[in-house]
Coordinates of C-alpha atoms and ligand atoms in Angstrom, one line a residue:
X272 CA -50.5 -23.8 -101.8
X273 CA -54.1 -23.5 -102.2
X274 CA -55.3 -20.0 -104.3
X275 CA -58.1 -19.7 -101.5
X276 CA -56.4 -19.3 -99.0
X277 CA -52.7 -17.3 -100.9
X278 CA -52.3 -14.0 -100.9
X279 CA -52.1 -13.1 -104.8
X280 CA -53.6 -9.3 -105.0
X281 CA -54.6 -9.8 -108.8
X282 CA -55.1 -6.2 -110.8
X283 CA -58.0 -6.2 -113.2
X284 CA -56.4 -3.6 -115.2
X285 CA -53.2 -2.7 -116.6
X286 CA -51.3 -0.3 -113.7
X287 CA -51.2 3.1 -115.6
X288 CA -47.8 4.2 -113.9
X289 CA -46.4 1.4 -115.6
X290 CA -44.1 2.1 -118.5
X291 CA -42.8 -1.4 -119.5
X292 CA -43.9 -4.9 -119.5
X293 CA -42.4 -6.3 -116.8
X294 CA -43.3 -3.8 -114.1
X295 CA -46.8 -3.7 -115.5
X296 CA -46.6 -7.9 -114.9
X297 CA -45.3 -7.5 -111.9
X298 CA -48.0 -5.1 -110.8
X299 CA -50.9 -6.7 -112.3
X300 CA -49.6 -10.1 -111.0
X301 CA -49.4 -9.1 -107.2
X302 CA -45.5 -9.6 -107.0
X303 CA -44.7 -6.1 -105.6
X304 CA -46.2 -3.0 -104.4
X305 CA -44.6 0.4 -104.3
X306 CA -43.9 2.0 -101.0
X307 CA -42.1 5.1 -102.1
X308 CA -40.1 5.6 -105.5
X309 CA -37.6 3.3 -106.7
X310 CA -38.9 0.9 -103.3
X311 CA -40.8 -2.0 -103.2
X312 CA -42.2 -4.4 -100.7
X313 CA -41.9 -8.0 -102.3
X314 CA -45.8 -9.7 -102.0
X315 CA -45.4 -13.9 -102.1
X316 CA -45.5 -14.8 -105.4
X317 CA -42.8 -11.9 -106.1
X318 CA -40.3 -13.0 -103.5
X319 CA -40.5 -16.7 -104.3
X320 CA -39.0 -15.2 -107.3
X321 CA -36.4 -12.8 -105.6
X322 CA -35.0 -16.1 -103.5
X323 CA -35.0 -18.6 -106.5
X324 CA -33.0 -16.5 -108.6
X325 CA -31.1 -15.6 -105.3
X326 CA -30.4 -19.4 -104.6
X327 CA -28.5 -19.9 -107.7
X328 CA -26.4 -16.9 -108.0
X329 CA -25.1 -18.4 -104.0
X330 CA -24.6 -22.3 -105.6
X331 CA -22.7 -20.4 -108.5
X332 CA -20.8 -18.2 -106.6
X333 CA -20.1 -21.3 -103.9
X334 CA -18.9 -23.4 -106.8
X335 CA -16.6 -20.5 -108.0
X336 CA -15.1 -20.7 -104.5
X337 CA -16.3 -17.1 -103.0
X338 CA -17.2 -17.4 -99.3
X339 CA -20.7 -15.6 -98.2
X340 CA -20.6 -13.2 -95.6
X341 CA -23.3 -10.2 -94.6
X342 CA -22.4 -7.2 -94.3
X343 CA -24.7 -4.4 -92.3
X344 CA -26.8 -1.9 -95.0
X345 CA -26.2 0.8 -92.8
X346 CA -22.2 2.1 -92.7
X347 CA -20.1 4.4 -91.1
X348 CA -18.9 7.3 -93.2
X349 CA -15.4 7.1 -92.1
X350 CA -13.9 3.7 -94.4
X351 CA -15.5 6.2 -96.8
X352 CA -13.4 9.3 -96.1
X353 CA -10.3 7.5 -96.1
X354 CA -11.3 5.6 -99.4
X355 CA -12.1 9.4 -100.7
X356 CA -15.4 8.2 -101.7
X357 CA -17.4 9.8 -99.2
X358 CA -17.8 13.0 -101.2
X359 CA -16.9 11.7 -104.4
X360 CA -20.4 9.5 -104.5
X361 CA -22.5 12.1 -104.4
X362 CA -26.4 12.8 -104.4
X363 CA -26.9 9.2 -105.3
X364 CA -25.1 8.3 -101.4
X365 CA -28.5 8.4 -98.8
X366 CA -26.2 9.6 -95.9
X367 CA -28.0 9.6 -92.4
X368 CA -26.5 11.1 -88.8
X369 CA -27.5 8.9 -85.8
X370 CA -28.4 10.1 -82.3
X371 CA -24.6 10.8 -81.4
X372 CA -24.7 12.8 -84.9
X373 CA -21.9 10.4 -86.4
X374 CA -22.2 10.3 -90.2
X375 CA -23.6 6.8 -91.3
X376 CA -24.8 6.3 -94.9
X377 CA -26.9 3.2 -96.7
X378 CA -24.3 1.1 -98.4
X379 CA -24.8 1.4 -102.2
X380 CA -21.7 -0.9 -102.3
X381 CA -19.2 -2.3 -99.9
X382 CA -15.2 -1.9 -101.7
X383 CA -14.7 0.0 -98.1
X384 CA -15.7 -2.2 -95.6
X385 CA -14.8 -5.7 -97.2
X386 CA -11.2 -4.3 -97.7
X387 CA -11.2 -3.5 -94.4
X388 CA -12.7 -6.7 -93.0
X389 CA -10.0 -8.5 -95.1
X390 CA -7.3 -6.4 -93.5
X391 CA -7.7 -7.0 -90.2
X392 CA -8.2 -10.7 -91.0
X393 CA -5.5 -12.0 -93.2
X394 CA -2.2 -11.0 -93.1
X395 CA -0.1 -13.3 -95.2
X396 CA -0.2 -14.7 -98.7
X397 CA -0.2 -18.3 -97.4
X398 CA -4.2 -17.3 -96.6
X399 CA -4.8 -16.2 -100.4
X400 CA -6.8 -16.3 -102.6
X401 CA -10.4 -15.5 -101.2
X402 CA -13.2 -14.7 -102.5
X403 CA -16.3 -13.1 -99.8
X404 CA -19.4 -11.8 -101.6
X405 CA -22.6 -11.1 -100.0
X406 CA -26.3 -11.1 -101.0
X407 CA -27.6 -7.6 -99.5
X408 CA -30.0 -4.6 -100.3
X409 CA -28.5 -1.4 -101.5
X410 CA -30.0 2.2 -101.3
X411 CA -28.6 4.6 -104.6
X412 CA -30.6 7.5 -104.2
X413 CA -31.1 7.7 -108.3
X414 CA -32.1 10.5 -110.2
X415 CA -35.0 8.6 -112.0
X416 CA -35.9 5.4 -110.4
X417 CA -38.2 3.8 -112.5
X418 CA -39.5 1.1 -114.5
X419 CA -40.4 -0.9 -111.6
X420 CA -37.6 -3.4 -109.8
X421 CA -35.2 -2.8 -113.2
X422 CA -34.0 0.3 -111.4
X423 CA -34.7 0.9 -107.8
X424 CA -33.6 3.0 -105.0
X425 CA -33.6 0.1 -102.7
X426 CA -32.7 -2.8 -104.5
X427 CA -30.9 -6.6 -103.9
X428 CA -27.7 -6.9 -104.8
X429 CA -24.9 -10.3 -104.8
X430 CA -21.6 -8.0 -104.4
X431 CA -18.2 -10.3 -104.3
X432 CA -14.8 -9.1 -103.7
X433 CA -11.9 -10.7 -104.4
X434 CA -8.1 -10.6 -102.9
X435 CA -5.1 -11.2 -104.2
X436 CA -1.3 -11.0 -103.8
X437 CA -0.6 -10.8 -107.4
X438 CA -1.8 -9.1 -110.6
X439 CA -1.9 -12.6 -112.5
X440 CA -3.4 -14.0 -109.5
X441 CA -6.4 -11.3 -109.2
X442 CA -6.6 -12.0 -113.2
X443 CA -7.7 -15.6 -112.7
X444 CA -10.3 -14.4 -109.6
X445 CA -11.7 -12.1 -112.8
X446 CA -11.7 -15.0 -115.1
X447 CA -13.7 -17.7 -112.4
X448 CA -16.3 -14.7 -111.6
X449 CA -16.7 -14.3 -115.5
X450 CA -17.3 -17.8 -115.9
X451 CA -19.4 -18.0 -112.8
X452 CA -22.0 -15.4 -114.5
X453 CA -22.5 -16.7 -117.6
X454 CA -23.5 -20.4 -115.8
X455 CA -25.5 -18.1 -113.4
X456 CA -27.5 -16.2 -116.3
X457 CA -27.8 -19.7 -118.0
X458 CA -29.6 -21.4 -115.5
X459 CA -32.0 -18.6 -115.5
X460 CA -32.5 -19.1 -119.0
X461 CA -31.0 -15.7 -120.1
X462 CA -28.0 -15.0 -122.9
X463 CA -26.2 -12.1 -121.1
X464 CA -23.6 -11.2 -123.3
X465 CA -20.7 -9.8 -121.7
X466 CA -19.4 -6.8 -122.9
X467 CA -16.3 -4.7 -122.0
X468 CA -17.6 -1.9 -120.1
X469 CA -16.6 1.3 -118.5
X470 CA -15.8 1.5 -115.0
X471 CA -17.6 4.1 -113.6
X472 CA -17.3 5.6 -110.1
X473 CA -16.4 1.9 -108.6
X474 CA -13.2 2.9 -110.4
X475 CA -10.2 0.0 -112.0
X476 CA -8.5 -1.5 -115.0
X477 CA -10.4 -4.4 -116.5
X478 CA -14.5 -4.3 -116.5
X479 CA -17.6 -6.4 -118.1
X480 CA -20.6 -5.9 -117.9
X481 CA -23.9 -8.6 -118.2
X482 CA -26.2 -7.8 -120.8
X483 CA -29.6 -9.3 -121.6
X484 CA -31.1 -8.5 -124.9
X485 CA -34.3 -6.5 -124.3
X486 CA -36.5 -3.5 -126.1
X487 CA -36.9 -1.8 -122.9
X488 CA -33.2 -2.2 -121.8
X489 CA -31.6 1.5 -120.8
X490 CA -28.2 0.9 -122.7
X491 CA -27.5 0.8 -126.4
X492 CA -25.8 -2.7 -127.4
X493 CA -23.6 -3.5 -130.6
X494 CA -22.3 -6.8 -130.9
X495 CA -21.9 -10.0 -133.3
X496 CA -24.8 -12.2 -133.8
X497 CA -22.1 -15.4 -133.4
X498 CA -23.0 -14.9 -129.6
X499 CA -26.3 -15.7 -129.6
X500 CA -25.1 -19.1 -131.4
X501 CA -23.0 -20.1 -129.0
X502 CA -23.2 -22.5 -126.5
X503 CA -24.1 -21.3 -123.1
X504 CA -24.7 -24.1 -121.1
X505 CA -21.8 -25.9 -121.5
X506 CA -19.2 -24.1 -119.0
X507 CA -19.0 -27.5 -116.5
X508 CA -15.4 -26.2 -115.5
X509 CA -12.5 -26.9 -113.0
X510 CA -13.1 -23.6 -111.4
X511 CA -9.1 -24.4 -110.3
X512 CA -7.9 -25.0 -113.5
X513 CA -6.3 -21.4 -114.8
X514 CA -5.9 -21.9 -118.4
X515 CA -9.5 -24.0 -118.6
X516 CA -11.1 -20.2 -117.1
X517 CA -8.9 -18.7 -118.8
X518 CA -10.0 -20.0 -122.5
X519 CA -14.0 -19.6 -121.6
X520 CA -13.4 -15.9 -121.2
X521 CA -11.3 -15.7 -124.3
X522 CA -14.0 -17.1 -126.5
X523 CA -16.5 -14.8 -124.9
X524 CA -14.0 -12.0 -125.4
X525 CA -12.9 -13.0 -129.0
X526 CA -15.8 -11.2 -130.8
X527 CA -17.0 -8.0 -130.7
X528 CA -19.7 -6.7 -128.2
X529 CA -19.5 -3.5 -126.5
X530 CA -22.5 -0.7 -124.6
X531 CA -22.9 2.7 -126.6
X532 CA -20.7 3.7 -123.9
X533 CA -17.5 1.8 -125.2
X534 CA -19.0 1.3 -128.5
X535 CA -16.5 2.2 -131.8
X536 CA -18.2 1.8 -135.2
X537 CA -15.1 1.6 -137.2
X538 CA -14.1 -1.0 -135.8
X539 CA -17.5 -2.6 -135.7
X540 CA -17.3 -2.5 -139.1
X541 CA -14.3 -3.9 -139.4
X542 CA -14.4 -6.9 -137.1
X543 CA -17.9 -8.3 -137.5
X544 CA -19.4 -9.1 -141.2
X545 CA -22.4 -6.8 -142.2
X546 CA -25.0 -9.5 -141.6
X547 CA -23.6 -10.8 -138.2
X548 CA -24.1 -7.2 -137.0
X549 CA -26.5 -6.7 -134.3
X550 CA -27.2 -3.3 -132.3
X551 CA -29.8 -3.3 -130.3
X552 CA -30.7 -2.3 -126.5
X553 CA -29.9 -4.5 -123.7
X554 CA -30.1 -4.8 -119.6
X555 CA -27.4 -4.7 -117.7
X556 CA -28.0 -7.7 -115.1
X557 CA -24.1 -8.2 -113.8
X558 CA -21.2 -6.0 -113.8
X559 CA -17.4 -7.2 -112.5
X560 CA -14.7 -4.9 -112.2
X561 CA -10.4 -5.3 -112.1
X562 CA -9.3 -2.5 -110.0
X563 CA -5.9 -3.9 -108.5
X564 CA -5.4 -2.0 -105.3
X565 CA -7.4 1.2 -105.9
X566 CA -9.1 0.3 -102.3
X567 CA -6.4 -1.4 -100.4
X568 CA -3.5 1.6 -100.6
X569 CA -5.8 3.9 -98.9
X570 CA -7.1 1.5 -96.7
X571 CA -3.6 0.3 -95.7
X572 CA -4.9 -3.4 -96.9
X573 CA -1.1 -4.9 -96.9
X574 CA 0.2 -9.0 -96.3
X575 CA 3.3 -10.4 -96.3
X576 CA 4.3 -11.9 -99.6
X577 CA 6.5 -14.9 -100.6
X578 CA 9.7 -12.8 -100.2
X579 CA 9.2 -12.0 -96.6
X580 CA 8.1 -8.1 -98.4
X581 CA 4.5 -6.5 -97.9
X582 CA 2.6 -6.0 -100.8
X583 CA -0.7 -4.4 -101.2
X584 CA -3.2 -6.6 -102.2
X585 CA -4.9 -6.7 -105.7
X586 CA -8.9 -6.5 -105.9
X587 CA -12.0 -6.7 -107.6
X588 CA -15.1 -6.3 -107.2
X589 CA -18.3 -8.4 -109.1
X590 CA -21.9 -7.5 -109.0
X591 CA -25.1 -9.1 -109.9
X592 CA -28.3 -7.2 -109.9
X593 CA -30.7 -9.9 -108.0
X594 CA -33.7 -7.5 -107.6
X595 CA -33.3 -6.3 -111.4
X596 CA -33.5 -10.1 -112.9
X597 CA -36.9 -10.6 -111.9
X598 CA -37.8 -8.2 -114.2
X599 CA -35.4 -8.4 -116.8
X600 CA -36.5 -12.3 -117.1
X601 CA -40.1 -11.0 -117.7
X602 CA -38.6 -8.5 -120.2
X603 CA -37.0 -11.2 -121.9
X604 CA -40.0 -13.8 -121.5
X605 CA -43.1 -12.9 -121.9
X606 CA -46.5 -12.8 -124.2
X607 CA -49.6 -11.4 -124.7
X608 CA -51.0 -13.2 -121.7
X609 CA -48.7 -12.4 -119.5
X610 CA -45.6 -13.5 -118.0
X611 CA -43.5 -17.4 -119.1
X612 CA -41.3 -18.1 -116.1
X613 CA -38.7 -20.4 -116.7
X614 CA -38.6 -23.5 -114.8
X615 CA -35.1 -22.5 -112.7
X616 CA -36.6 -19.7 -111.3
X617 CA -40.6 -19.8 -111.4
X618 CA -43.0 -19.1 -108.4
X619 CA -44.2 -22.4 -108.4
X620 CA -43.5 -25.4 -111.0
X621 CA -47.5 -26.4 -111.7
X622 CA -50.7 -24.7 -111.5
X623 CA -53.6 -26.6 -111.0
X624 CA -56.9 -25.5 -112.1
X625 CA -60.3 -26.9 -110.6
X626 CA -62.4 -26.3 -113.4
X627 CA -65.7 -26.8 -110.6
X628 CA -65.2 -25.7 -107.6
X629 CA -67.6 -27.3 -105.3
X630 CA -68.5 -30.6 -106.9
X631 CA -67.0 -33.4 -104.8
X632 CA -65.5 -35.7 -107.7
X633 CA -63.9 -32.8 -109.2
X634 CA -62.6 -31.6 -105.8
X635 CA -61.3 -35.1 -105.0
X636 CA -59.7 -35.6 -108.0
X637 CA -57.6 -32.4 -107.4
X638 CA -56.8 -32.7 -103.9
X639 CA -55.2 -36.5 -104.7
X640 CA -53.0 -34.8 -107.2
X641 CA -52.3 -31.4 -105.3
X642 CA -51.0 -33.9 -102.4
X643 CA -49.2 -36.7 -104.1
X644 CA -47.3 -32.9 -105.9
X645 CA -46.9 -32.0 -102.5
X646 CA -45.6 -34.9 -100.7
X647 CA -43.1 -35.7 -104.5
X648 CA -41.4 -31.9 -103.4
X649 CA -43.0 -30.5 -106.6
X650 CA -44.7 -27.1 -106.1
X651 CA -48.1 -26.4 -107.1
X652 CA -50.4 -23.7 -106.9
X653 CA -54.1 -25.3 -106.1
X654 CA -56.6 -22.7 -108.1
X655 CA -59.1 -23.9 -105.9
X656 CA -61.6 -20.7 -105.8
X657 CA -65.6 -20.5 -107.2
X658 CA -64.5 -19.0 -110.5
X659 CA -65.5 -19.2 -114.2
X660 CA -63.1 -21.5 -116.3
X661 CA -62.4 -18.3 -118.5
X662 CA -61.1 -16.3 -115.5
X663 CA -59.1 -18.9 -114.0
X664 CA -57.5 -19.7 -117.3
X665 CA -56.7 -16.0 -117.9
X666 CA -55.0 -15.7 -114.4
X667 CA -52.9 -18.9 -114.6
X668 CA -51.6 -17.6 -118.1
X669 CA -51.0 -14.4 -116.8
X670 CA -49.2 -15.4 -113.4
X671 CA -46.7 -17.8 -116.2
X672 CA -46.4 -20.9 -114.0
X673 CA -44.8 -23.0 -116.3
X674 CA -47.1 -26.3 -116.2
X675 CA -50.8 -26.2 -116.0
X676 CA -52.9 -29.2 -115.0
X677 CA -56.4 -28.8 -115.6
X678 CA -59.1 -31.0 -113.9
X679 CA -62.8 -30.8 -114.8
X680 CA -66.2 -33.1 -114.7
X681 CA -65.8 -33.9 -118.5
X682 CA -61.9 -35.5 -118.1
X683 CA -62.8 -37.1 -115.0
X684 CA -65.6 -39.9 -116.9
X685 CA -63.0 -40.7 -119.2
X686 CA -60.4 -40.5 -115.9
X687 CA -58.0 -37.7 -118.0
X688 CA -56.8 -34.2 -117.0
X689 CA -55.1 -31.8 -119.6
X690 CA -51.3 -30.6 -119.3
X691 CA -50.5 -27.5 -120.8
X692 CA -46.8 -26.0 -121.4
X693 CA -47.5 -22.6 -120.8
X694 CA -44.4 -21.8 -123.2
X695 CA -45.2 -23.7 -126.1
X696 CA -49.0 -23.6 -125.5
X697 CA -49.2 -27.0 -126.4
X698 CA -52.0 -29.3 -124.6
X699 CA -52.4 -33.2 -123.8
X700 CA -55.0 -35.3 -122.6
X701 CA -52.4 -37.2 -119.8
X702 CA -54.6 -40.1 -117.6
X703 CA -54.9 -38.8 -114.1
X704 CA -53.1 -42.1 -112.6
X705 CA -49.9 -40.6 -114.5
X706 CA -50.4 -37.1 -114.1
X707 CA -47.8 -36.9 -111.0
X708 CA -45.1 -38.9 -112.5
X709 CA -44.8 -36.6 -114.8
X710 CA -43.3 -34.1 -112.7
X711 CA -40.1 -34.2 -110.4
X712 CA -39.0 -31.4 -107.7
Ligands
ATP932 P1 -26.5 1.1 -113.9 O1 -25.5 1.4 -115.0 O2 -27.6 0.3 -114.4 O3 -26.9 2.3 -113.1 P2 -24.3 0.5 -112.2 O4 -23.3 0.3 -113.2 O5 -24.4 1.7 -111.4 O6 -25.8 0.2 -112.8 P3 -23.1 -1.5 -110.5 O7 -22.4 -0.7 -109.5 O8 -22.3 -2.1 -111.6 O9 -24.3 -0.7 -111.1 O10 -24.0 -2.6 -109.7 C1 -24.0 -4.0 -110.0 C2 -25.3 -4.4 -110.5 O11 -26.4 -4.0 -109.6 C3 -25.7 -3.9 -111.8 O12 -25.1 -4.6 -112.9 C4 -27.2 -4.0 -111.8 O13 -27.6 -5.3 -112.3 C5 -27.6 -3.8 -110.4 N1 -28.1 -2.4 -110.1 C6 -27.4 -1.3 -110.1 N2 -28.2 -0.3 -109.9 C7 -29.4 -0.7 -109.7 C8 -30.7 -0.1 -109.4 N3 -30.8 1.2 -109.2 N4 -31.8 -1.0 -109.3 C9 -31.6 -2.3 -109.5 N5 -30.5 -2.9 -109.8 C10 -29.4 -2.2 -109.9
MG933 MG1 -22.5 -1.2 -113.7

């Protein structure tokens, strides 16, 4: 993509109804633009974002074995009324009558209608497990939206369900999710630590939530330093293998880590040596839920079991806040000069800076390497615009692609361009014949 021609709304100055980092970045960087509180239309260079980070939680959750569906964003209020839900959600429900005055509402979840999309599809144990999540925007009509995407009205959700005919069967569905999150998180370069959570009004037994360490994160975190030396990559499991799940989610379960909400200082104390104690804040990027058949007894969600008997099935339900990572990755990387994407989930892989703009070597140069990129399936963004060095440095540190590749009259005699790691900050003079080897899709 050539900068000329992109649309990348740049703000000269900090946004002043900004609170934190990343929605100031986010702002500043032309990612988003407000439309109404807590709602945000999604500019280019933010929705790249949005649909990288989208693309891996769907490989993770296809690995797992969940199925992807889509559900509607607008639902009828009855599933709710027989779930009891309908009233019991509250102010934060955006409920709406349509022309026949029937009472719809904008999904802030879907427990209702995937329970009852499973009921009237499978009615014997022979077709369990599943697993059917979807990737959908949610309306909560919050009391304080704010800070930016972190904590929208309107926001992107993956929401999974899972049924089963047994307890220890819906335990194992729990453990695969659980193990499916922390690769997910890891390939976006994020530690979210899980840590046992509180229910809430989705209701159930058994509960995590996904927590990424951060200043600006809204809940209070204690937990034992021993997680952030673990290691968080290496979760390359037989998703179909129960006691293989089941041991990954024991070691991340084996040490202490719990919200203020769950938190117990005694035992805090107790458990984790003074020095390995860490209480901090955090963002809450994933939350997954045991609630055995809290949904399908009201919703008459019954199959036929092994014995010939019905049996209700057992559920859960498993979240991941897809709008909230793109800011919670900026929360968690980031300088003075703006924002560091990591490579998983970064606009574009490369940024190319023209250093002059209108002189035909120095244009040449760059459009041989922005096209051999190109054709190799690596993206680059071309900085091709009649700018001073200063400013076009400034914006590509600011807009945190994570290579640069910088092309100017000087390098050219001696046939060189620099590379910078926008990371480390480290540069190298890399000849211009080996500058697109160096990068792969
Ligand atoms: P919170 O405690 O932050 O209000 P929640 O517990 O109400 O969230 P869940 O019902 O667990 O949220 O939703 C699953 C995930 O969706 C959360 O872990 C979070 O990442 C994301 N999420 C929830 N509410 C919002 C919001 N208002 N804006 C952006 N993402 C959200
Ligand atoms: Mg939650």
């Amino acid at each position: 993509m050539r900068l000329s021609q992109y649309f990348m709304p740049i703000l000269r100055d900090d946004p002043k109804e900004a609170e934190i980092i990343s929605h100031k970045l986010m702002l500043r960087t032309g990612m988003i633009r407000q439309e109404a509180a807590g709602s945000y239309s999604w500019l280019p260079m933010g929705y790249r974002v949005l649909r990288k980070i989208e693309k891996i939680v769907r490989e993770e959750q296809d690995r797992s074995g969940a199925i992807e569906v889509l559900m509607p964003t607008i639902q009828p209020a009855d599933l709710w009324r027989k779930s009891g839900r309908y009233d019991a959600y509250g102010k934060e429900m955006l409920r709406i009558k349509d022309r026949h005055d029937r009472d719809m509402l904008y999904g802030p979840t879907n427990e209702e209608m995937i329970t009852d999309i499973f009921r009237q599809g499978v009615q014997s144990y022979k077709d369990m497990p599943r697993n059917l999540y979807h990737i959908q925007w949610k309306f909560r009509d919050e009391v304080r939206p704010r800070f930016g995407v972190m904590r929208g009205r309107e926001f992107l959700m993956k929401d999974a369900y899972s049924f089963d005919v047994s307890r220890e069967a819906g335990q194992h569905a729990y453990n695969k999710m659980f193990v499916a999150y922390l690769r997910t998180f890891a390939r976006m370069g994020l530690k979210a630590v899980p840590m046992r959570a509180e229910t809430g009004p989705i209701g159930g037994d058994d509960s995590h939530e996904f927590l990424v360490l951060a200043e600006t994160g809204e809940s209070g975190v204690f937990f034992d330093r021993a997680f952030l030396d673990m290691d968080w990559s290496a979760f390359d499991i037989d998703y179909d293998d129960v006691a293989a799940v089941a041991k990954v989610v024991d070691t991340f379960t084996s040490k202490y880590a719990a919200t203020d909400e769950k938190h117990d200082a005694a035992e805090f104390e107790k458990r984790v040596p003074d020095a390995a104690r860490v209480s901090g804040r955090g963002i809450e990027v994933g939350h997954i839920f045991f609630f055995g058949t809290k949904y399908s007894a009201p919703l008459g969600c019954e199959v036929q079991g092994a014995d010939g008997k019905k049996v209700l099935v057992q559920s859960g339900s498993y979240g991941i806040g897809v709008s909230r990572l793109v800011g919670g990755i900026i929360e968690a990387s980031h300088d003075d000069a703006g924002i560091i994407w990591p490579e998983p989930v970064a606009p574009f892989k490369v940024g190319l800076i023209n250093l002059k703009a209108g002189d035909p070597e120095t244009e040449a140069a760059c459009v041989h390497i922005y096209k051999a990129l190109e054709a190799k399936g690596v993206e680059v963004l071309y900085d091709d615009r009649d700018d001073r060095p200063g400013a076009k440095f400034a914006v590509m540190d600011l807009i945190g692609l994570p290579w640069q590749v910088i092309i100017g009259p000087r390098g050219l005699k001696d046939g060189i361009a620099e590379v910078k790691n926008r990371k480390t900050g480290a540069r190298e003079n890399v000849a211009l014949d080996q500058i697109v080897a160096r990068f792969s899709a």
